[in-house]
Amino acid sequence: MSITRARGRYNGATAAAAARGRTGMPATGAPARRPDAPPGPRPPEMATPMRKKRSPVKDLLLTRYAPIADGIAALFFPYAEVVIHDLHDQTVLYLANNLSKREVGDDSALEEIDHSARERVIGPYEKLNWDGRRMRCVSNVLFDDEGRPAGMMCINFNIAVFDEVRATLDLFIKGAGVVAQPDELFRDDWQERINTFLHGWLRERQVGLNGLTREHRRELVEALHAEGAFRGKSAANYVANVLGMGRATVYKHLKHLKETQGDA
């Protein structure tokens, strides 16, 4: 290459650079920002979720406890939110299944934790979420390797959805517009009379059907006989089935009662 040609190329590059300086156009063709221009939006690569500068404490909390938070949130999804707070700067460090519309870096709004405290579990307690739903919460103090409180993990469970389920169940259990039993249908309902007497007898003695002894069953047959429960058709068979007795045993007790006391 001759010296003349090289100088020509150098002078051309210098002229182009000078032109770019006059026009404000960089080599790529994009306009250069004026020194007095307002700052534009941050590039996407700078929009990191961590607002505060990373620190050894934050790294410890994230490494050790963020996977636990993710696991709890996944197990109870979509009803549980798990928040990790940094107690050193009182900020939200990590959020799993965000239900509270907070953001990483927000103020924690926690009361100051005594660094001598050793209470690891706080709660359960209730809070009201932004949408008016009740949240049942448990908070766990997180300690660093020196045993000092470093963070707080809060598990916030949306229990309002269960209030709605309970209201629906109450509608079916209590019923709407339920009236008393019509007398014309249940005047001779001997089965219900037996059931009512039987469970009143069990409550008085604080015993369940499965816990009845042979003596209990004999006493029940005698008590039901005294109430006239066996006047209904097939009442003896019904009592035998309910009490888990053989029909022959019930008839044996009834025969003995008739012989000793007479027909009731």
PDB file of C-alpha atoms in Angstrom:
ATOM      1  CA  MET A   1       0.000   0.000   0.000  1.00  0.00           C
ATOM      2  CA  SER A   2       1.408   3.434  -0.955  1.00  0.00           C
ATOM      3  CA  ILE A   3       1.827   6.244   1.537  1.00  0.00           C
ATOM      4  CA  THR A   4      -0.512   8.431  -0.516  1.00  0.00           C
ATOM      5  CA  ARG A   5      -3.337   5.859  -0.386  1.00  0.00           C
ATOM      6  CA  ALA A   6      -2.864   5.329   3.361  1.00  0.00           C
ATOM      7  CA  ARG A   7      -3.009   9.057   3.985  1.00  0.00           C
ATOM      8  CA  GLY A   8      -6.199   9.242   1.935  1.00  0.00           C
ATOM      9  CA  ARG A   9      -7.873   6.595   4.057  1.00  0.00           C
ATOM     10  CA  TYR A  10      -6.718   8.258   7.286  1.00  0.00           C
ATOM     11  CA  ASN A  11      -7.990  11.651   6.178  1.00  0.00           C
ATOM     12  CA  GLY A  12     -11.335  10.082   5.177  1.00  0.00           C
ATOM     13  CA  ALA A  13     -11.746   8.425   8.588  1.00  0.00           C
ATOM     14  CA  THR A  14     -10.824  11.667  10.324  1.00  0.00           C
ATOM     15  CA  ALA A  15     -13.379  13.567   8.284  1.00  0.00           C
ATOM     16  CA  ALA A  16     -16.078  11.015   9.078  1.00  0.00           C
ATOM     17  CA  ALA A  17     -15.301  11.259  12.779  1.00  0.00           C
ATOM     18  CA  ALA A  18     -15.505  15.021  12.600  1.00  0.00           C
ATOM     19  CA  ALA A  19     -18.827  14.787  10.792  1.00  0.00           C
ATOM     20  CA  ARG A  20     -20.179  12.508  13.489  1.00  0.00           C
ATOM     21  CA  GLY A  21     -19.114  15.012  16.097  1.00  0.00           C
ATOM     22  CA  ARG A  22     -20.976  17.798  14.275  1.00  0.00           C
ATOM     23  CA  THR A  23     -24.162  15.810  13.662  1.00  0.00           C
ATOM     24  CA  GLY A  24     -24.282  14.028  17.042  1.00  0.00           C
ATOM     25  CA  MET A  25     -24.536  10.627  15.340  1.00  0.00           C
ATOM     26  CA  PRO A  26     -22.466   7.751  16.722  1.00  0.00           C
ATOM     27  CA  ALA A  27     -20.910   5.147  14.488  1.00  0.00           C
ATOM     28  CA  THR A  28     -23.968   2.889  14.787  1.00  0.00           C
ATOM     29  CA  GLY A  29     -26.306   5.565  13.489  1.00  0.00           C
ATOM     30  CA  ALA A  30     -28.108   6.030  16.853  1.00  0.00           C
ATOM     31  CA  PRO A  31     -28.409   9.642  18.098  1.00  0.00           C
ATOM     32  CA  ALA A  32     -26.190  10.507  21.019  1.00  0.00           C
ATOM     33  CA  ARG A  33     -27.917  11.831  24.151  1.00  0.00           C
ATOM     34  CA  ARG A  34     -27.303  15.514  24.814  1.00  0.00           C
ATOM     35  CA  PRO A  35     -25.588  16.292  28.137  1.00  0.00           C
ATOM     36  CA  ASP A  36     -28.603  18.345  29.255  1.00  0.00           C
ATOM     37  CA  ALA A  37     -31.163  15.688  28.202  1.00  0.00           C
ATOM     38  CA  PRO A  38     -33.191  13.983  30.996  1.00  0.00           C
ATOM     39  CA  PRO A  39     -32.161  10.409  31.762  1.00  0.00           C
ATOM     40  CA  GLY A  40     -34.090   7.783  29.841  1.00  0.00           C
ATOM     41  CA  PRO A  41     -35.412   4.448  31.104  1.00  0.00           C
ATOM     42  CA  ARG A  42     -32.920   1.979  32.450  1.00  0.00           C
ATOM     43  CA  PRO A  43     -31.887  -0.790  30.073  1.00  0.00           C
ATOM     44  CA  PRO A  44     -33.581  -4.105  30.820  1.00  0.00           C
ATOM     45  CA  GLU A  45     -30.386  -5.709  32.031  1.00  0.00           C
ATOM     46  CA  MET A  46     -30.223  -3.205  34.942  1.00  0.00           C
ATOM     47  CA  ALA A  47     -33.773  -3.802  36.187  1.00  0.00           C
ATOM     48  CA  THR A  48     -32.774  -6.319  38.827  1.00  0.00           C
ATOM     49  CA  PRO A  49     -35.213  -7.302  41.601  1.00  0.00           C
ATOM     50  CA  MET A  50     -32.696  -6.424  44.313  1.00  0.00           C
ATOM     51  CA  ARG A  51     -32.946  -2.743  45.158  1.00  0.00           C
ATOM     52  CA  LYS A  52     -30.462  -2.860  47.994  1.00  0.00           C
ATOM     53  CA  LYS A  53     -26.818  -3.713  47.542  1.00  0.00           C
ATOM     54  CA  ARG A  54     -26.122  -7.374  48.094  1.00  0.00           C
ATOM     55  CA  SER A  55     -24.483  -8.258  51.384  1.00  0.00           C
ATOM     56  CA  PRO A  56     -23.270 -11.461  53.062  1.00  0.00           C
ATOM     57  CA  VAL A  57     -26.421 -11.490  55.203  1.00  0.00           C
ATOM     58  CA  LYS A  58     -28.689 -11.183  52.179  1.00  0.00           C
ATOM     59  CA  ASP A  59     -26.745 -13.905  50.385  1.00  0.00           C
ATOM     60  CA  LEU A  60     -27.073 -16.182  53.411  1.00  0.00           C
ATOM     61  CA  LEU A  61     -30.815 -15.595  53.720  1.00  0.00           C
ATOM     62  CA  LEU A  62     -31.438 -16.136  50.015  1.00  0.00           C
ATOM     63  CA  THR A  63     -29.235 -19.215  49.722  1.00  0.00           C
ATOM     64  CA  ARG A  64     -30.490 -20.898  52.876  1.00  0.00           C
ATOM     65  CA  TYR A  65     -34.150 -19.920  53.049  1.00  0.00           C
ATOM     66  CA  ALA A  66     -35.433 -18.912  49.596  1.00  0.00           C
ATOM     67  CA  PRO A  67     -35.784 -22.579  48.473  1.00  0.00           C
ATOM     68  CA  ILE A  68     -37.802 -23.282  51.638  1.00  0.00           C
ATOM     69  CA  ALA A  69     -40.058 -20.329  50.868  1.00  0.00           C
ATOM     70  CA  ASP A  70     -40.550 -21.606  47.320  1.00  0.00           C
ATOM     71  CA  GLY A  71     -41.425 -25.080  48.590  1.00  0.00           C
ATOM     72  CA  ILE A  72     -44.036 -23.828  51.062  1.00  0.00           C
ATOM     73  CA  ALA A  73     -45.601 -21.551  48.457  1.00  0.00           C
ATOM     74  CA  ALA A  74     -45.710 -24.389  45.919  1.00  0.00           C
ATOM     75  CA  LEU A  75     -47.269 -26.831  48.395  1.00  0.00           C
ATOM     76  CA  PHE A  76     -50.090 -24.481  49.379  1.00  0.00           C
ATOM     77  CA  PHE A  77     -50.457 -22.652  46.058  1.00  0.00           C
ATOM     78  CA  PRO A  78     -52.383 -20.460  45.428  1.00  0.00           C
ATOM     79  CA  TYR A  79     -53.350 -19.742  49.035  1.00  0.00           C
ATOM     80  CA  ALA A  80     -49.995 -19.101  50.738  1.00  0.00           C
ATOM     81  CA  GLU A  81     -47.511 -16.267  50.362  1.00  0.00           C
ATOM     82  CA  VAL A  82     -44.037 -16.509  51.867  1.00  0.00           C
ATOM     83  CA  VAL A  83     -41.992 -13.370  52.541  1.00  0.00           C
ATOM     84  CA  ILE A  84     -38.374 -13.176  53.705  1.00  0.00           C
ATOM     85  CA  HIS A  85     -37.412  -9.927  55.449  1.00  0.00           C
ATOM     86  CA  ASP A  86     -33.907  -8.626  56.069  1.00  0.00           C
ATOM     87  CA  LEU A  87     -33.880  -7.410  59.665  1.00  0.00           C
ATOM     88  CA  HIS A  88     -30.680  -5.402  59.210  1.00  0.00           C
ATOM     89  CA  ASP A  89     -32.220  -2.848  56.854  1.00  0.00           C
ATOM     90  CA  GLN A  90     -35.895  -3.728  57.488  1.00  0.00           C
ATOM     91  CA  THR A  91     -36.696  -4.471  53.848  1.00  0.00           C
ATOM     92  CA  VAL A  92     -38.477  -7.207  51.913  1.00  0.00           C
ATOM     93  CA  LEU A  93     -35.759  -9.484  50.564  1.00  0.00           C
ATOM     94  CA  TYR A  94     -37.738 -12.255  48.854  1.00  0.00           C
ATOM     95  CA  LEU A  95     -41.347 -12.980  47.852  1.00  0.00           C
ATOM     96  CA  ALA A  96     -42.868 -16.309  46.845  1.00  0.00           C
ATOM     97  CA  ASN A  97     -46.425 -16.318  45.435  1.00  0.00           C
ATOM     98  CA  ASN A  98     -47.009 -12.613  45.971  1.00  0.00           C
ATOM     99  CA  LEU A  99     -50.498 -12.070  47.433  1.00  0.00           C
ATOM    100  CA  SER A 100     -49.829  -8.791  49.233  1.00  0.00           C
ATOM    101  CA  LYS A 101     -48.730  -6.732  46.205  1.00  0.00           C
ATOM    102  CA  ARG A 102     -45.491  -5.784  47.906  1.00  0.00           C
ATOM    103  CA  GLU A 103     -42.182  -5.643  46.069  1.00  0.00           C
ATOM    104  CA  VAL A 104     -38.649  -6.690  46.877  1.00  0.00           C
ATOM    105  CA  GLY A 105     -36.935  -3.730  48.520  1.00  0.00           C
ATOM    106  CA  ASP A 106     -40.088  -2.359  50.152  1.00  0.00           C
ATOM    107  CA  ASP A 107     -39.985  -1.448  53.832  1.00  0.00           C
ATOM    108  CA  SER A 108     -40.825  -4.441  55.976  1.00  0.00           C
ATOM    109  CA  ALA A 109     -42.959  -2.480  58.463  1.00  0.00           C
ATOM    110  CA  LEU A 110     -41.871  -4.894  61.184  1.00  0.00           C
ATOM    111  CA  GLU A 111     -41.410  -3.993  64.795  1.00  0.00           C
ATOM    112  CA  GLU A 112     -37.759  -3.946  65.809  1.00  0.00           C
ATOM    113  CA  ILE A 113     -36.600  -7.393  66.833  1.00  0.00           C
ATOM    114  CA  ASP A 114     -34.542  -7.639  69.974  1.00  0.00           C
ATOM    115  CA  HIS A 115     -31.236  -9.183  68.915  1.00  0.00           C
ATOM    116  CA  SER A 116     -31.160 -11.111  72.159  1.00  0.00           C
ATOM    117  CA  ALA A 117     -34.516 -12.703  71.403  1.00  0.00           C
ATOM    118  CA  ARG A 118     -34.604 -16.420  70.828  1.00  0.00           C
ATOM    119  CA  GLU A 119     -38.288 -16.904  70.111  1.00  0.00           C
ATOM    120  CA  ARG A 120     -38.264 -18.669  66.778  1.00  0.00           C
ATOM    121  CA  VAL A 121     -42.014 -18.818  66.040  1.00  0.00           C
ATOM    122  CA  ILE A 122     -44.409 -15.873  66.336  1.00  0.00           C
ATOM    123  CA  GLY A 123     -48.113 -16.544  65.860  1.00  0.00           C
ATOM    124  CA  PRO A 124     -50.385 -17.660  64.395  1.00  0.00           C
ATOM    125  CA  TYR A 125     -51.958 -14.216  64.109  1.00  0.00           C
ATOM    126  CA  GLU A 126     -54.330 -12.585  61.633  1.00  0.00           C
ATOM    127  CA  LYS A 127     -53.873  -9.668  59.252  1.00  0.00           C
ATOM    128  CA  LEU A 128     -56.111  -7.989  56.697  1.00  0.00           C
ATOM    129  CA  ASN A 129     -54.871  -8.103  53.113  1.00  0.00           C
ATOM    130  CA  TRP A 130     -55.173  -5.248  50.595  1.00  0.00           C
ATOM    131  CA  ASP A 131     -58.309  -6.855  49.098  1.00  0.00           C
ATOM    132  CA  GLY A 132     -60.050  -7.122  52.486  1.00  0.00           C
ATOM    133  CA  ARG A 133     -59.414 -10.848  52.870  1.00  0.00           C
ATOM    134  CA  ARG A 134     -58.299 -12.338  56.155  1.00  0.00           C
ATOM    135  CA  MET A 135     -54.790 -13.783  56.265  1.00  0.00           C
ATOM    136  CA  ARG A 136     -53.580 -16.146  58.976  1.00  0.00           C
ATOM    137  CA  CYS A 137     -49.868 -15.668  59.479  1.00  0.00           C
ATOM    138  CA  VAL A 138     -46.885 -17.268  61.183  1.00  0.00           C
ATOM    139  CA  SER A 139     -43.468 -15.612  61.406  1.00  0.00           C
ATOM    140  CA  ASN A 140     -40.166 -17.373  62.027  1.00  0.00           C
ATOM    141  CA  VAL A 141     -37.012 -15.572  63.107  1.00  0.00           C
ATOM    142  CA  LEU A 142     -34.036 -16.563  60.942  1.00  0.00           C
ATOM    143  CA  PHE A 143     -30.590 -16.582  62.537  1.00  0.00           C
ATOM    144  CA  ASP A 144     -27.157 -16.176  61.014  1.00  0.00           C
ATOM    145  CA  ASP A 145     -24.195 -18.462  61.653  1.00  0.00           C
ATOM    146  CA  GLU A 146     -23.377 -16.565  64.851  1.00  0.00           C
ATOM    147  CA  GLY A 147     -26.875 -17.103  66.235  1.00  0.00           C
ATOM    148  CA  ARG A 148     -27.980 -13.504  65.742  1.00  0.00           C
ATOM    149  CA  PRO A 149     -31.415 -12.648  64.291  1.00  0.00           C
ATOM    150  CA  ALA A 150     -30.791 -11.835  60.635  1.00  0.00           C
ATOM    151  CA  GLY A 151     -34.124 -12.237  58.944  1.00  0.00           C
ATOM    152  CA  MET A 152     -37.766 -13.107  59.288  1.00  0.00           C
ATOM    153  CA  MET A 153     -39.791 -15.579  57.238  1.00  0.00           C
ATOM    154  CA  CYS A 154     -43.518 -14.801  57.235  1.00  0.00           C
ATOM    155  CA  ILE A 155     -46.032 -17.323  55.916  1.00  0.00           C
ATOM    156  CA  ASN A 156     -49.310 -15.599  55.070  1.00  0.00           C
ATOM    157  CA  PHE A 157     -52.229 -17.943  54.404  1.00  0.00           C
ATOM    158  CA  ASN A 158     -55.421 -16.773  52.745  1.00  0.00           C
ATOM    159  CA  ILE A 159     -58.195 -18.181  54.946  1.00  0.00           C
ATOM    160  CA  ALA A 160     -60.951 -16.074  53.397  1.00  0.00           C
ATOM    161  CA  VAL A 161     -61.474 -18.762  50.775  1.00  0.00           C
ATOM    162  CA  PHE A 162     -62.296 -21.234  53.553  1.00  0.00           C
ATOM    163  CA  ASP A 163     -64.759 -18.756  55.058  1.00  0.00           C
ATOM    164  CA  GLU A 164     -66.564 -18.854  51.727  1.00  0.00           C
ATOM    165  CA  VAL A 165     -66.543 -22.666  51.715  1.00  0.00           C
ATOM    166  CA  ARG A 166     -67.858 -22.715  55.294  1.00  0.00           C
ATOM    167  CA  ALA A 167     -70.670 -20.335  54.373  1.00  0.00           C
ATOM    168  CA  THR A 168     -71.634 -22.628  51.508  1.00  0.00           C
ATOM    169  CA  LEU A 169     -71.562 -25.698  53.758  1.00  0.00           C
ATOM    170  CA  ASP A 170     -73.623 -23.904  56.405  1.00  0.00           C
ATOM    171  CA  LEU A 171     -76.227 -23.205  53.763  1.00  0.00           C
ATOM    172  CA  PHE A 172     -76.589 -26.920  53.095  1.00  0.00           C
ATOM    173  CA  ILE A 173     -76.202 -28.102  56.699  1.00  0.00           C
ATOM    174  CA  LYS A 174     -78.523 -25.566  58.323  1.00  0.00           C
ATOM    175  CA  GLY A 175     -80.760 -25.349  55.313  1.00  0.00           C
ATOM    176  CA  ALA A 176     -82.845 -22.492  54.029  1.00  0.00           C
ATOM    177  CA  GLY A 177     -86.491 -22.427  55.028  1.00  0.00           C
ATOM    178  CA  VAL A 178     -86.284 -25.664  57.025  1.00  0.00           C
ATOM    179  CA  VAL A 179     -89.489 -26.283  58.981  1.00  0.00           C
ATOM    180  CA  ALA A 180     -90.293 -28.586  61.860  1.00  0.00           C
ATOM    181  CA  GLN A 181     -91.195 -32.175  61.094  1.00  0.00           C
ATOM    182  CA  PRO A 182     -94.804 -32.414  59.926  1.00  0.00           C
ATOM    183  CA  ASP A 183     -96.831 -34.213  62.597  1.00  0.00           C
ATOM    184  CA  GLU A 184     -98.894 -36.074  60.039  1.00  0.00           C
ATOM    185  CA  LEU A 185     -95.750 -37.726  58.649  1.00  0.00           C
ATOM    186  CA  PHE A 186     -93.782 -38.407  61.821  1.00  0.00           C
ATOM    187  CA  ARG A 187     -96.454 -39.039  64.433  1.00  0.00           C
ATOM    188  CA  ASP A 188     -95.464 -42.720  64.630  1.00  0.00           C
ATOM    189  CA  ASP A 189     -91.754 -42.395  63.805  1.00  0.00           C
ATOM    190  CA  TRP A 190     -90.548 -44.906  66.389  1.00  0.00           C
ATOM    191  CA  GLN A 191     -87.081 -45.042  64.806  1.00  0.00           C
ATOM    192  CA  GLU A 192     -86.409 -41.378  65.534  1.00  0.00           C
ATOM    193  CA  ARG A 193     -87.705 -41.765  69.078  1.00  0.00           C
ATOM    194  CA  ILE A 194     -85.297 -44.667  69.583  1.00  0.00           C
ATOM    195  CA  ASN A 195     -82.424 -42.654  68.109  1.00  0.00           C
ATOM    196  CA  THR A 196     -83.189 -39.626  70.286  1.00  0.00           C
ATOM    197  CA  PHE A 197     -83.390 -41.690  73.474  1.00  0.00           C
ATOM    198  CA  LEU A 198     -80.328 -43.759  72.577  1.00  0.00           C
ATOM    199  CA  HIS A 199     -77.996 -40.814  71.984  1.00  0.00           C
ATOM    200  CA  GLY A 200     -79.265 -38.969  75.030  1.00  0.00           C
ATOM    201  CA  TRP A 201     -78.439 -42.093  77.064  1.00  0.00           C
ATOM    202  CA  LEU A 202     -74.963 -42.240  75.512  1.00  0.00           C
ATOM    203  CA  ARG A 203     -74.248 -38.559  76.195  1.00  0.00           C
ATOM    204  CA  GLU A 204     -75.224 -38.881  79.840  1.00  0.00           C
ATOM    205  CA  ARG A 205     -72.721 -41.709  80.269  1.00  0.00           C
ATOM    206  CA  GLN A 206     -70.099 -40.181  77.960  1.00  0.00           C
ATOM    207  CA  VAL A 207     -69.749 -43.326  75.935  1.00  0.00           C
ATOM    208  CA  GLY A 208     -69.966 -43.986  72.203  1.00  0.00           C
ATOM    209  CA  LEU A 209     -71.721 -46.743  70.310  1.00  0.00           C
ATOM    210  CA  ASN A 210     -68.386 -48.394  69.553  1.00  0.00           C
ATOM    211  CA  GLY A 211     -67.497 -48.390  73.245  1.00  0.00           C
ATOM    212  CA  LEU A 212     -70.601 -50.215  74.503  1.00  0.00           C
ATOM    213  CA  THR A 213     -69.998 -53.251  76.663  1.00  0.00           C
ATOM    214  CA  ARG A 214     -72.320 -56.233  76.994  1.00  0.00           C
ATOM    215  CA  GLU A 215     -73.668 -54.763  80.220  1.00  0.00           C
ATOM    216  CA  HIS A 216     -74.283 -51.408  78.511  1.00  0.00           C
ATOM    217  CA  ARG A 217     -76.312 -53.108  75.791  1.00  0.00           C
ATOM    218  CA  ARG A 218     -78.404 -55.000  78.316  1.00  0.00           C
ATOM    219  CA  GLU A 219     -79.109 -51.765  80.213  1.00  0.00           C
ATOM    220  CA  LEU A 220     -80.055 -50.003  76.977  1.00  0.00           C
ATOM    221  CA  VAL A 221     -82.517 -52.709  76.002  1.00  0.00           C
ATOM    222  CA  GLU A 222     -84.115 -52.447  79.443  1.00  0.00           C
ATOM    223  CA  ALA A 223     -84.261 -48.634  79.242  1.00  0.00           C
ATOM    224  CA  LEU A 224     -85.757 -48.710  75.739  1.00  0.00           C
ATOM    225  CA  HIS A 225     -88.312 -51.278  76.874  1.00  0.00           C
ATOM    226  CA  ALA A 226     -89.292 -48.994  79.756  1.00  0.00           C
ATOM    227  CA  GLU A 227     -89.829 -46.170  77.220  1.00  0.00           C
ATOM    228  CA  GLY A 228     -92.098 -48.357  75.125  1.00  0.00           C
ATOM    229  CA  ALA A 229     -89.664 -48.349  72.214  1.00  0.00           C
ATOM    230  CA  PHE A 230     -90.393 -51.951  71.246  1.00  0.00           C
ATOM    231  CA  ARG A 231     -94.037 -51.347  70.421  1.00  0.00           C
ATOM    232  CA  GLY A 232     -93.122 -50.410  66.869  1.00  0.00           C
ATOM    233  CA  LYS A 233     -93.084 -53.062  64.181  1.00  0.00           C
ATOM    234  CA  SER A 234     -89.561 -54.447  63.676  1.00  0.00           C
ATOM    235  CA  ALA A 235     -88.289 -52.269  66.543  1.00  0.00           C
ATOM    236  CA  ALA A 236     -86.416 -55.203  68.078  1.00  0.00           C
ATOM    237  CA  ASN A 237     -84.593 -55.850  64.793  1.00  0.00           C
ATOM    238  CA  TYR A 238     -83.731 -52.156  64.478  1.00  0.00           C
ATOM    239  CA  VAL A 239     -82.324 -51.967  68.026  1.00  0.00           C
ATOM    240  CA  ALA A 240     -80.300 -55.130  67.445  1.00  0.00           C
ATOM    241  CA  ASN A 241     -78.741 -53.648  64.298  1.00  0.00           C
ATOM    242  CA  VAL A 242     -77.980 -50.294  65.923  1.00  0.00           C
ATOM    243  CA  LEU A 243     -76.449 -51.795  69.066  1.00  0.00           C
ATOM    244  CA  GLY A 244     -74.554 -54.499  67.203  1.00  0.00           C
ATOM    245  CA  MET A 245     -76.414 -57.295  68.969  1.00  0.00           C
ATOM    246  CA  GLY A 246     -77.913 -60.500  67.705  1.00  0.00           C
ATOM    247  CA  ARG A 247     -81.703 -60.402  67.362  1.00  0.00           C
ATOM    248  CA  ALA A 248     -81.941 -63.523  69.491  1.00  0.00           C
ATOM    249  CA  THR A 249     -80.142 -61.716  72.315  1.00  0.00           C
ATOM    250  CA  VAL A 250     -82.560 -58.770  72.153  1.00  0.00           C
ATOM    251  CA  TYR A 251     -85.571 -61.106  72.184  1.00  0.00           C
ATOM    252  CA  LYS A 252     -84.056 -63.002  75.105  1.00  0.00           C
ATOM    253  CA  HIS A 253     -83.753 -59.774  77.133  1.00  0.00           C
ATOM    254  CA  LEU A 254     -87.312 -58.759  76.208  1.00  0.00           C
ATOM    255  CA  LYS A 255     -88.681 -62.172  77.185  1.00  0.00           C
ATOM    256  CA  HIS A 256     -86.934 -61.941  80.542  1.00  0.00           C
ATOM    257  CA  LEU A 257     -88.365 -58.447  81.119  1.00  0.00           C
ATOM    258  CA  LYS A 258     -91.893 -59.583  80.270  1.00  0.00           C
ATOM    259  CA  GLU A 259     -91.635 -62.518  82.624  1.00  0.00           C
ATOM    260  CA  THR A 260     -90.323 -60.454  85.527  1.00  0.00           C
ATOM    261  CA  GLN A 261     -92.109 -57.128  84.997  1.00  0.00           C
ATOM    262  CA  GLY A 262     -95.018 -57.838  82.746  1.00  0.00           C
ATOM    263  CA  ASP A 263     -95.680 -56.309  79.350  1.00  0.00           C
ATOM    264  CA  ALA A 264     -95.123 -52.526  79.386  1.00  0.00           C
TER     265      ALA A 264
END
